[in-house]
Structures are given as structure tokens and as C-alpha cells.
PDB file of C-alpha atoms and ligand atoms in Angstrom:
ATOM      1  CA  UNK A   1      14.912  35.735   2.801  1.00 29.00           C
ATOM      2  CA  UNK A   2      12.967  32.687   2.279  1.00 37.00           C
ATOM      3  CA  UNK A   3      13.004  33.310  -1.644  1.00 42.00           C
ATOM      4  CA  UNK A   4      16.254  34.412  -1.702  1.00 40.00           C
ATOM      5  CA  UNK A   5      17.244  30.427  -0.520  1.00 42.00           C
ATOM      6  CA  UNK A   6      14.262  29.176  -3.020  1.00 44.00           C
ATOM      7  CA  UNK A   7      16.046  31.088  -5.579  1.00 39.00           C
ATOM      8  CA  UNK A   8      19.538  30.110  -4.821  1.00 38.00           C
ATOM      9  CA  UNK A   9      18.054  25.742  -4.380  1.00 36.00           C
ATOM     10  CA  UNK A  10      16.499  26.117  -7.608  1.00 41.00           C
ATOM     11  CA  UNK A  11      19.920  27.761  -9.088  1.00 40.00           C
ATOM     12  CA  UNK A  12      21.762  25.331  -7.178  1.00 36.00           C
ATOM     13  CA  UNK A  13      19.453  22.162  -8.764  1.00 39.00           C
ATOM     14  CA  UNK A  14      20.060  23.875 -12.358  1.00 41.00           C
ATOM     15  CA  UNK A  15      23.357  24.060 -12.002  1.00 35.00           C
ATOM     16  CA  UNK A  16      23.337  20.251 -11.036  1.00 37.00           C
ATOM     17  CA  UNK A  17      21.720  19.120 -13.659  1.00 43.00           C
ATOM     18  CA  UNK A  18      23.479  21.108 -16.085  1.00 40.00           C
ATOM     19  CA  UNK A  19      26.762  20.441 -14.958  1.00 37.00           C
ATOM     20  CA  UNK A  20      25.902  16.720 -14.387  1.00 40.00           C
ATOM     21  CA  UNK A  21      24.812  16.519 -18.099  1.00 40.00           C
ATOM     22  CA  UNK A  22      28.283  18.271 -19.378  1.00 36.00           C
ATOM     23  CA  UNK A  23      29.819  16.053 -16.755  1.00 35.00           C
ATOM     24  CA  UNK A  24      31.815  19.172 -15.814  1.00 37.00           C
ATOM     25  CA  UNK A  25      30.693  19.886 -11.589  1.00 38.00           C
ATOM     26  CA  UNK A  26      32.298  22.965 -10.129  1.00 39.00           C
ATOM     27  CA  UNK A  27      32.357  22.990  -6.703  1.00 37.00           C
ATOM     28  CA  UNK A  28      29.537  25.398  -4.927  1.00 36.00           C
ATOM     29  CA  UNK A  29      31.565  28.524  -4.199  1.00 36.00           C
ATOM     30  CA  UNK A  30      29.478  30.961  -1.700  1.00 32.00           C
ATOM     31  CA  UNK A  31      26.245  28.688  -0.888  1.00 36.00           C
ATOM     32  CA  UNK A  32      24.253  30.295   1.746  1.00 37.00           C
ATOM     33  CA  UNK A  33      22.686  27.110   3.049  1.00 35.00           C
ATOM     34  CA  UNK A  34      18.987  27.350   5.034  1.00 36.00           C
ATOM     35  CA  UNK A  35      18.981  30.030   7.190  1.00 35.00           C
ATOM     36  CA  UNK A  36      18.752  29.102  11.399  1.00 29.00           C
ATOM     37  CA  UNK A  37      20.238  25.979  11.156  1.00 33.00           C
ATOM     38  CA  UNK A  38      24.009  24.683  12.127  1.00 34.00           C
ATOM     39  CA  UNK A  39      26.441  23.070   9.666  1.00 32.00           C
ATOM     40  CA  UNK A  40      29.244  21.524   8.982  1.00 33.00           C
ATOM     41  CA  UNK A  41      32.142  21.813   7.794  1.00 34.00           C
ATOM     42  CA  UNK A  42      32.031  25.464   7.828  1.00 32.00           C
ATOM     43  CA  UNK A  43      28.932  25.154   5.381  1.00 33.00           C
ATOM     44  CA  UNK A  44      25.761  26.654   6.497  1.00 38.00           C
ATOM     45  CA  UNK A  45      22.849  24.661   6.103  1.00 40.00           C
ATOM     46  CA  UNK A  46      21.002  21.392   7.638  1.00 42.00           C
ATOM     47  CA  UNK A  47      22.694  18.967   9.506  1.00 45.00           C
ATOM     48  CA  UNK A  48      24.023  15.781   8.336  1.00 41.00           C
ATOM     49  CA  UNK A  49      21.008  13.129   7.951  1.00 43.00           C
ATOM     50  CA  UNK A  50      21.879   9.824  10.374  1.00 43.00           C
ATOM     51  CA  UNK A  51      22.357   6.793   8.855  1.00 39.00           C
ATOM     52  CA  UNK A  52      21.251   7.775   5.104  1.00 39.00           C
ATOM     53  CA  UNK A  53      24.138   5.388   3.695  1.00 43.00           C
ATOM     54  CA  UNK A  54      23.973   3.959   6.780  1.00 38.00           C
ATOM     55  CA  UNK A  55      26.666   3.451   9.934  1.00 41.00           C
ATOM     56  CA  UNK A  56      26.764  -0.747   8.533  1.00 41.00           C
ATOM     57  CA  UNK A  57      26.983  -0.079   4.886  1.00 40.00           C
ATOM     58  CA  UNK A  58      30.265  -0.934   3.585  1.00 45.00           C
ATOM     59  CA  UNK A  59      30.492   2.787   1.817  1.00 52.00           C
ATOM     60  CA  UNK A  60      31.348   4.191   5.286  1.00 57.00           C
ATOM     61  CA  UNK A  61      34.879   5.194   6.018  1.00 57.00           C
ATOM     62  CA  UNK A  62      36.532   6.257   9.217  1.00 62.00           C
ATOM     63  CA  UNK A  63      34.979   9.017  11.018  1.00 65.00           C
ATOM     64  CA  UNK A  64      34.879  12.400   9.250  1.00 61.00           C
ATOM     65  CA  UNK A  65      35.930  15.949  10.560  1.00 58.00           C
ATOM     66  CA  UNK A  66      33.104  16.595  12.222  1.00 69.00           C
ATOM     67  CA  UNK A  67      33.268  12.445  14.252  1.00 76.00           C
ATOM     68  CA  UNK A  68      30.205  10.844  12.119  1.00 74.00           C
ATOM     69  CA  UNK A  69      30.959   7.636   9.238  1.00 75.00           C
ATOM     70  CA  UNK A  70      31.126   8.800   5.868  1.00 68.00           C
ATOM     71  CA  UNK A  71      32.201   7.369   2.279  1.00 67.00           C
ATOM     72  CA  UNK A  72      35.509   7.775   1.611  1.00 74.00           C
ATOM     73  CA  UNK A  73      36.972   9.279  -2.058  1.00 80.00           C
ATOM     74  CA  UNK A  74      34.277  11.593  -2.400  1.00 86.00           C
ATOM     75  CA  UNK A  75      35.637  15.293  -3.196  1.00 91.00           C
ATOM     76  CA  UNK A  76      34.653  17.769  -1.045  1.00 91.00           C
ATOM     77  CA  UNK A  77      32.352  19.647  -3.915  1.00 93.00           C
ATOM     78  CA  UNK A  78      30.668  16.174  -4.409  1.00 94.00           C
ATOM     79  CA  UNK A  79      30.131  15.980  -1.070  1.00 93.00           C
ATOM     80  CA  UNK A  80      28.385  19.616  -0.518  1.00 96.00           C
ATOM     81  CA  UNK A  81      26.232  19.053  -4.119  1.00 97.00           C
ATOM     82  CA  UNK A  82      24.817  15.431  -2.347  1.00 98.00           C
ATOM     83  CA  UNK A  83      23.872  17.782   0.703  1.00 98.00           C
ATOM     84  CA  UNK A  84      22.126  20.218  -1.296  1.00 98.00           C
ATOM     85  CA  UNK A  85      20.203  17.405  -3.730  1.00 98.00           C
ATOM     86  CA  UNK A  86      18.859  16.061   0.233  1.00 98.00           C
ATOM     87  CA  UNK A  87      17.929  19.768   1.225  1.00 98.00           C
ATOM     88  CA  UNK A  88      16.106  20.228  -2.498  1.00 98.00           C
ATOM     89  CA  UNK A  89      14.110  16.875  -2.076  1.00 98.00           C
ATOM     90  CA  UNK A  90      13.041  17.420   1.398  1.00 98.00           C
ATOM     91  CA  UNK A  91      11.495  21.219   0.521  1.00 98.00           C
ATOM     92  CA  UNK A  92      10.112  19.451  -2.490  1.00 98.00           C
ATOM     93  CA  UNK A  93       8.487  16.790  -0.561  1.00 98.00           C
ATOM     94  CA  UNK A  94       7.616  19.148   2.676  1.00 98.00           C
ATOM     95  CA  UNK A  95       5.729  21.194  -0.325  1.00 98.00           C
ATOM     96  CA  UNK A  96       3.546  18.177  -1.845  1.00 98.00           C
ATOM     97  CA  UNK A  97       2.860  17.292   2.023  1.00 98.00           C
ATOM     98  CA  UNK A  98       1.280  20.783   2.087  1.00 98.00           C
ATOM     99  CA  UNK A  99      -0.442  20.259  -1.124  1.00 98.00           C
ATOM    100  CA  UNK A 100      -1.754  16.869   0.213  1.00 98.00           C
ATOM    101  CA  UNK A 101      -2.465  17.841   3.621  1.00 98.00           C
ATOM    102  CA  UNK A 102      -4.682  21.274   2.079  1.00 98.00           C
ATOM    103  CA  UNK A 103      -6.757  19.488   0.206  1.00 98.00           C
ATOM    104  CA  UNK A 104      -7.458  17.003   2.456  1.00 98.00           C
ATOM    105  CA  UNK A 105      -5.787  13.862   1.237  1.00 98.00           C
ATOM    106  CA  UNK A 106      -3.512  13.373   3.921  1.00 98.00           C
ATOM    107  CA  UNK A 107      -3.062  13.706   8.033  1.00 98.00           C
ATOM    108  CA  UNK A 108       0.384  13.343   9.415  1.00 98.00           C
ATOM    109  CA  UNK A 109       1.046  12.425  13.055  1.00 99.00           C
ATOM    110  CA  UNK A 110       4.249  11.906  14.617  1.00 98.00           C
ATOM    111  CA  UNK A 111       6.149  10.514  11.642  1.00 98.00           C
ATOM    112  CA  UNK A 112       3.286   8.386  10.575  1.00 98.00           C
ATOM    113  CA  UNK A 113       1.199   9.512   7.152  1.00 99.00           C
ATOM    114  CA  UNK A 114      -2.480   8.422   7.329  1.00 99.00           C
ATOM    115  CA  UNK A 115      -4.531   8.254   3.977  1.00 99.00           C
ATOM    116  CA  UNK A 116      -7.914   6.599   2.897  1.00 99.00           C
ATOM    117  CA  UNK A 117      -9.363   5.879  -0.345  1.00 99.00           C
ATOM    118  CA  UNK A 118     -12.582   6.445   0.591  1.00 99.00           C
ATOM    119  CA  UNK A 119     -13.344   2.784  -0.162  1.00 99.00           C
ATOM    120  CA  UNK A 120     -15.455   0.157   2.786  1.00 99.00           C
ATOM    121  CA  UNK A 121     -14.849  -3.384   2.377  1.00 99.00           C
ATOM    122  CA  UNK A 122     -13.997  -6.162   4.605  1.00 99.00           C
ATOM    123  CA  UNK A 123     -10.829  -6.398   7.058  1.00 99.00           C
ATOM    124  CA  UNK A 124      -8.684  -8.847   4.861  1.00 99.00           C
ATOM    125  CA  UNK A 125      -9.111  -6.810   1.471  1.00 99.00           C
ATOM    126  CA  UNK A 126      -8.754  -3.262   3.317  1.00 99.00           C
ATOM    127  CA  UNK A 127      -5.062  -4.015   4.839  1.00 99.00           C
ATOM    128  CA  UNK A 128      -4.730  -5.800   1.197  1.00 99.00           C
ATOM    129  CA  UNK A 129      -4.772  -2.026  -0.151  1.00 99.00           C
ATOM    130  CA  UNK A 130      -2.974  -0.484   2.248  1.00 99.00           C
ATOM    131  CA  UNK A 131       0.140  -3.252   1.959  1.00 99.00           C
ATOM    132  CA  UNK A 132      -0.152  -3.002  -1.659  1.00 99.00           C
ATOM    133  CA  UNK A 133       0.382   0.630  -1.776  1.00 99.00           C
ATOM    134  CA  UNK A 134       3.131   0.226   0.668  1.00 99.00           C
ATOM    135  CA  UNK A 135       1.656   0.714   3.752  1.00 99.00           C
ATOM    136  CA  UNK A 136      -0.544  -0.761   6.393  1.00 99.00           C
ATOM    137  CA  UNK A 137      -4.203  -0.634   8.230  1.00 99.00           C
ATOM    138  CA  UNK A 138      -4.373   2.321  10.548  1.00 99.00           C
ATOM    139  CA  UNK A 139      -2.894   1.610  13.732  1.00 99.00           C
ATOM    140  CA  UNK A 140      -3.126   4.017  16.773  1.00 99.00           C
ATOM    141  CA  UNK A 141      -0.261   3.314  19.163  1.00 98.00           C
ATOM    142  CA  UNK A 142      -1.108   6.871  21.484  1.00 98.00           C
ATOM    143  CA  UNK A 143      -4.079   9.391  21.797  1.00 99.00           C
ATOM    144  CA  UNK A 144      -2.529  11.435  19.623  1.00 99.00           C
ATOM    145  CA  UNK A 145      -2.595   8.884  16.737  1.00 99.00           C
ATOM    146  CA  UNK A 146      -6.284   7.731  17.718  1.00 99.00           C
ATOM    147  CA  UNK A 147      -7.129  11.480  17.433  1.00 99.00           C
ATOM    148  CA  UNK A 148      -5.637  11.358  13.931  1.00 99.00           C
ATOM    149  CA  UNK A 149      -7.434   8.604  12.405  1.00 99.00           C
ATOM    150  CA  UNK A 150     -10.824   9.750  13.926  1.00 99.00           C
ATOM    151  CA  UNK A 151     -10.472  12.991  11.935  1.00 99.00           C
ATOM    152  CA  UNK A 152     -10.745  10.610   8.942  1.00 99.00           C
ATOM    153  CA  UNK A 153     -13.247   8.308  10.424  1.00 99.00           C
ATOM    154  CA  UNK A 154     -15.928  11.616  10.954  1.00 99.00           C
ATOM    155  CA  UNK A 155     -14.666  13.336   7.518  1.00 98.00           C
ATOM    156  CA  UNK A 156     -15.924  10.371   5.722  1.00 99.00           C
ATOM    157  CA  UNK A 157     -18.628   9.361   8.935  1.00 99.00           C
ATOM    158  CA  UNK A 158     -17.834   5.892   8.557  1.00 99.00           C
ATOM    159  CA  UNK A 159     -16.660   2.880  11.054  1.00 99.00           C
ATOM    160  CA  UNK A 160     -13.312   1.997   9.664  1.00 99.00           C
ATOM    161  CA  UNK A 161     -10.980  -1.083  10.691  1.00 99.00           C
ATOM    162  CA  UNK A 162      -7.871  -0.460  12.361  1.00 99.00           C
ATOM    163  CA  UNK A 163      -4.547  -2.860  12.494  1.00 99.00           C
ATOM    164  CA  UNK A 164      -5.368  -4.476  15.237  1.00 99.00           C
ATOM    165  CA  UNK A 165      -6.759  -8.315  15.162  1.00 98.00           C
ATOM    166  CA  UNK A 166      -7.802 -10.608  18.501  1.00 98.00           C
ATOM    167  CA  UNK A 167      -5.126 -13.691  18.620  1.00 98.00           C
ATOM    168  CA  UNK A 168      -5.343 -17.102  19.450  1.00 97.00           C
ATOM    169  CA  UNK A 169      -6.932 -16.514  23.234  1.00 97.00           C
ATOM    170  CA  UNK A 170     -10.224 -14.676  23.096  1.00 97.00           C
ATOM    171  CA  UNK A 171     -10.011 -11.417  24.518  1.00 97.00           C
ATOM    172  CA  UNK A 172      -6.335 -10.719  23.652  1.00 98.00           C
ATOM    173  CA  UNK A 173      -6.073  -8.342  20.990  1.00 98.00           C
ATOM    174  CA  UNK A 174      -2.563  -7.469  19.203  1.00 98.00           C
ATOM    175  CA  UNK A 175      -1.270  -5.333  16.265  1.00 98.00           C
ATOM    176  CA  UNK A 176      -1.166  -7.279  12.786  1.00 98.00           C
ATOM    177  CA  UNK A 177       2.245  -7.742  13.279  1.00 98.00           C
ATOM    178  CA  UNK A 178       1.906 -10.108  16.558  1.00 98.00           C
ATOM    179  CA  UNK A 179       3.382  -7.846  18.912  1.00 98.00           C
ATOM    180  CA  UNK A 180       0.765  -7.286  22.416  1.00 98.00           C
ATOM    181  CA  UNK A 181      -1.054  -4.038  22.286  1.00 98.00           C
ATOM    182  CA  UNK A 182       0.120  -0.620  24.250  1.00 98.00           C
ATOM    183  CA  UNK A 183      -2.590   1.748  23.998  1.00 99.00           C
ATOM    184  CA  UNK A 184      -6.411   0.757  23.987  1.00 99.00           C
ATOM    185  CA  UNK A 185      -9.795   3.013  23.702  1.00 99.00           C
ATOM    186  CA  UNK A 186     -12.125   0.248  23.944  1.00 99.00           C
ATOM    187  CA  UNK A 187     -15.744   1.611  24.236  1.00 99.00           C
ATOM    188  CA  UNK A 188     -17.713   1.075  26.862  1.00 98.00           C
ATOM    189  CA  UNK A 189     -18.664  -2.831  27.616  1.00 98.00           C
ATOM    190  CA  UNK A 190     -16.460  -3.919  24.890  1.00 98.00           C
ATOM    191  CA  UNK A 191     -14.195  -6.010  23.753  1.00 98.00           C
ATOM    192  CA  UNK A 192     -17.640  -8.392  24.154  1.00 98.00           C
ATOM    193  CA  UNK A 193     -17.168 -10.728  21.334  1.00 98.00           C
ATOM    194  CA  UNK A 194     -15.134 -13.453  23.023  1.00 98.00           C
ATOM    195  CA  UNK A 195     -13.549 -15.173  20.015  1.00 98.00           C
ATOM    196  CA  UNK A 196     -16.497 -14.257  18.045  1.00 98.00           C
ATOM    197  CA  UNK A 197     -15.542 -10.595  16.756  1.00 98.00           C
ATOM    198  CA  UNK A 198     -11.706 -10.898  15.740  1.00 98.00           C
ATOM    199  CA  UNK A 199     -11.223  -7.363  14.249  1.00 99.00           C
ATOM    200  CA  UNK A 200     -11.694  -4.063  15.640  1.00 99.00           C
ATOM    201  CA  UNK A 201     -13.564  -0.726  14.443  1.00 99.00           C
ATOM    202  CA  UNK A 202     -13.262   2.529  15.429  1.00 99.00           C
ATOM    203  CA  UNK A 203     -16.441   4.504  16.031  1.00 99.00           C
ATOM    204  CA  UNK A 204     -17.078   8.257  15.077  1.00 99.00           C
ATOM    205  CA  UNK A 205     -16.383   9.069  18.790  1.00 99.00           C
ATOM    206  CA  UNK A 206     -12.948   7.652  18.173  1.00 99.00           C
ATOM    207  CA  UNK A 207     -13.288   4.101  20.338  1.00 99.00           C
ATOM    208  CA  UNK A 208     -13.017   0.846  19.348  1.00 99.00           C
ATOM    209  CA  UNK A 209     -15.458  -2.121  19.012  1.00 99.00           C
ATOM    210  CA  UNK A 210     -14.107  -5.630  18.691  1.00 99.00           C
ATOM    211  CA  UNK A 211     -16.618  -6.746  15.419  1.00 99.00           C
ATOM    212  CA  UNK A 212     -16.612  -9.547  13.090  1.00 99.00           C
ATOM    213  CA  UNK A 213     -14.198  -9.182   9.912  1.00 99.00           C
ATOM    214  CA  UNK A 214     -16.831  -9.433   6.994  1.00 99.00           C
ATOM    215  CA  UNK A 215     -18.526  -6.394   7.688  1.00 99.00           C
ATOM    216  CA  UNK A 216     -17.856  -2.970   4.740  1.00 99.00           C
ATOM    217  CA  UNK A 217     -15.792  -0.589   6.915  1.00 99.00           C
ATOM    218  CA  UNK A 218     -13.527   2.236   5.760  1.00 99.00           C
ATOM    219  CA  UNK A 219     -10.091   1.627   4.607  1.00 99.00           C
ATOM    220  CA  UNK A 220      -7.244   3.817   6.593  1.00 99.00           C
ATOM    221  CA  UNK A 221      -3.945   3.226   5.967  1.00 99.00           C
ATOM    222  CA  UNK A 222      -0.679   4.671   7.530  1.00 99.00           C
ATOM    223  CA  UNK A 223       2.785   4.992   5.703  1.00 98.00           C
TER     224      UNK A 223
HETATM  225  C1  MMA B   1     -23.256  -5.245  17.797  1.00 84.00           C
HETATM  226  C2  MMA B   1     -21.830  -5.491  17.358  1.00 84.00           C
HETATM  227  C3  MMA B   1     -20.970  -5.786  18.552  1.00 84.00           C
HETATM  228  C4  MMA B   1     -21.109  -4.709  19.595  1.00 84.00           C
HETATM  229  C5  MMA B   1     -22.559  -4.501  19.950  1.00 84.00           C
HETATM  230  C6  MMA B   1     -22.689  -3.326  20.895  1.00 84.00           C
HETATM  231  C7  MMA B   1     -25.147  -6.476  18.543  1.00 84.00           C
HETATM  232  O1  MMA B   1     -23.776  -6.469  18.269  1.00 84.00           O
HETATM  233  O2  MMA B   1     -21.387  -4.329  16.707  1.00 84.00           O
HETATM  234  O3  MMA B   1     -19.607  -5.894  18.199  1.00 84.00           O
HETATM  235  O4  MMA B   1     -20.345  -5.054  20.715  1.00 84.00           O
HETATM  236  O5  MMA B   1     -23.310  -4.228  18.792  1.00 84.00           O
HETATM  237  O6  MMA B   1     -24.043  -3.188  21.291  1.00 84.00           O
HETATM  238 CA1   CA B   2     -18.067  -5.994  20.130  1.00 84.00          CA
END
């Protein structure tokens, strides 16, 4: 079964293409969709995504048959090809997850990605790397998240920064972006520094120690 719909999104993606490139699209007569999940519009297959072209955008029409916004003037066959282009990308990209994830590269939690490079430098240049490859420094929000980022911080069995830095008042920490912290795992007897240790580290037992900024620690970031 499961080939059968590889088979029939790769035939479906050639077809695309081909028919894109001759500029000549047939509809999609007899498309079996994914198997186990509801449809639309009598098509089997995934559900509409939410807000892909977006409820605001100005490409959104009246409501469709089925009650949610959708562009207006696009044939029905244009319409079901879209559909199957999403379904294609996402089992592409769920596959080079699995690729990433097996050999190590990546952890996902939630619907956060967490990646290092491996690299220890100071706080500033570390969420530098991360923002520049279009993320940020690892930030656990929830146990769950904390538990994620450790599993990096013992495969590499280093310290590593997180995304959280102490604000104007000593003793109040906050996420990078300014907003008051929800979740803490403070070790034992810390946050000590008092104004004097403005960054935080997470151990290889997975809590934190407020610590100065200079200091090499691993680089986690989260996309
Ligand atoms: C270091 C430094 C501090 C930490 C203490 C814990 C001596 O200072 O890492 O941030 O609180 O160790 O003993
Ligand atoms: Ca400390």
C-alpha cells in the first residue's frame, strides 16, 4: 500500500513536471490520495493546510465548498495538482528529517528542530550562528524541550549556552527576545552570579548555571 501511493506521488510529480513543461495540465483523473486520512472535495487525501496563502492575503476569496478562504479563478485540476505538490514536499521533507535525525544531525521536539555544529565559542558569536543560519540559541520553554537539548549537550559532553540572558535587574533572567521566562531548571544554589554571570549554561545533567558570557560553550540552535 505504502508504495503503491509512493508510486502513484512520484507518477503524479512526473506528470507535473511534464505537463508543466508542455504547458498542457490534465486534470488528475482517479488519484487515490494518502490512505487514513479525510478529504475534501470528494478527493481522498490530507486535509487542507491552514493559512498557507493565508486567511489576510488578498488571494483569498469567499469561503469555498467545504467553509475555509481560498483563491478564487483557480480550476479545479489546478487546485487538486497544488494539493498534491504540498503532499510530495512534505513526504520529501518528512524523509530528509529521517535521514537527519538517523545519523544524528538533528533532534526534533514539539515543532522545534534542534541542531549543533559541534563548534564552543562565546555567547554573542554562538546565537551569531544560529541567527545566521536562520535560527536561534537553544531555548527550552518545557521539560520536554530541556530533555531535548541535553541529548545534545551529553552526545557532544559539553556545557552549551542556551537563549536565555539575565536583564537589567540582577537575578531576572528572560529569553533573548525580552519576554520573562516560563520554565526554569536552575541547579542547585544557582542563579548565584548577581549581575555578574549574565548568560546561562546547561550542564550534562540537563540544569542550568547562570555563567559569565566569554567562556567556549557549545553552540545549539533551534529552527
Ligand atoms: C563557578 C561558576 C559559577 C557557578 C559556580 C558553582 C566558581 O564559579 O561556574 O557560575 O555558580 O562555579 O560552584
Ligand atoms: Ca552561577
Amino acid at each position: 500500500m505504502l508504495s503503491y501511493s509512493s508510486y502513484m506521488l512520484t507518477a503524479v510529480a512526473a506528470l507535473l513536471v511534464t505537463c508543466h513543461a508542455l504547458r498542457k495540465c490534465p486534470g488528475i483523473p482517479g488519484l487515490p490520495g494518502v490512505p487514513g486520512l479525510p478529504g475534501r472535495d470528494g478527493l481522498k487525501g490530507q486535509p487542507r493546510l491552514p493559512g498557507l496563502i493565508g486567511p489576510s492575503g488578498n488571494l483569498m476569496g469567499p469561503p469555498g465548498r467545504d467553509g475555509l478562504p481560498w483563491p478564487q479563478g483557480l480550476p479545479d485540476s489546478l487546485d487538486a495538482e497544488l494539493h498534491n505538490v504540498l503532499v510530495n514536499l512534505k513526504h520529501r521533507l518528512s524523509r530528509l528529517e529521517g535521514v537527519l535525525a538517523l545519523n544524528g544531525k538533528i533532534r526534533e521536539v514539539g515543532e522545534k528542530i534542534l541542531a549543533s555544529n559541534g563548534k564552543e565559542v562565546d555567547f554573542a558569536s554562538a546565537l551569531e550562528s544560529c541567527e545566521e543560519a536562520g535560527g536561534t540559541l537553544a531555548t527550552p520553554m518545557n521539560e520536554e524541550e530541556n530533555k531535548a537539548i541535553l541529548g545534545i549537550v551529553k552526545q557532544y559532553n559539553r556545557y552549551a549556552y542556551l537563549g536565555i540572558k539575565e536583564g537589567e535587574t540582577s537575578g531576572q533572567f528572560k529569553y533573548i527576545n525580552g519576554t520573562p521566562l516560563n520554565y526554569t531548571k536552575w541547579h542547585q544554589y544557582e542563579p548565584n552570579g548577581k549581575g555578574t554571570e549574565k548568560c546561562v549554561e546547561m550542564y550534562t545533567d540537563g540544569s542550568w548555571n547562570d555563567e559569565k558570557c566569554n567562556l567556549y560553550r557549545l553552540t545549539i540552535c533551534e529552527f
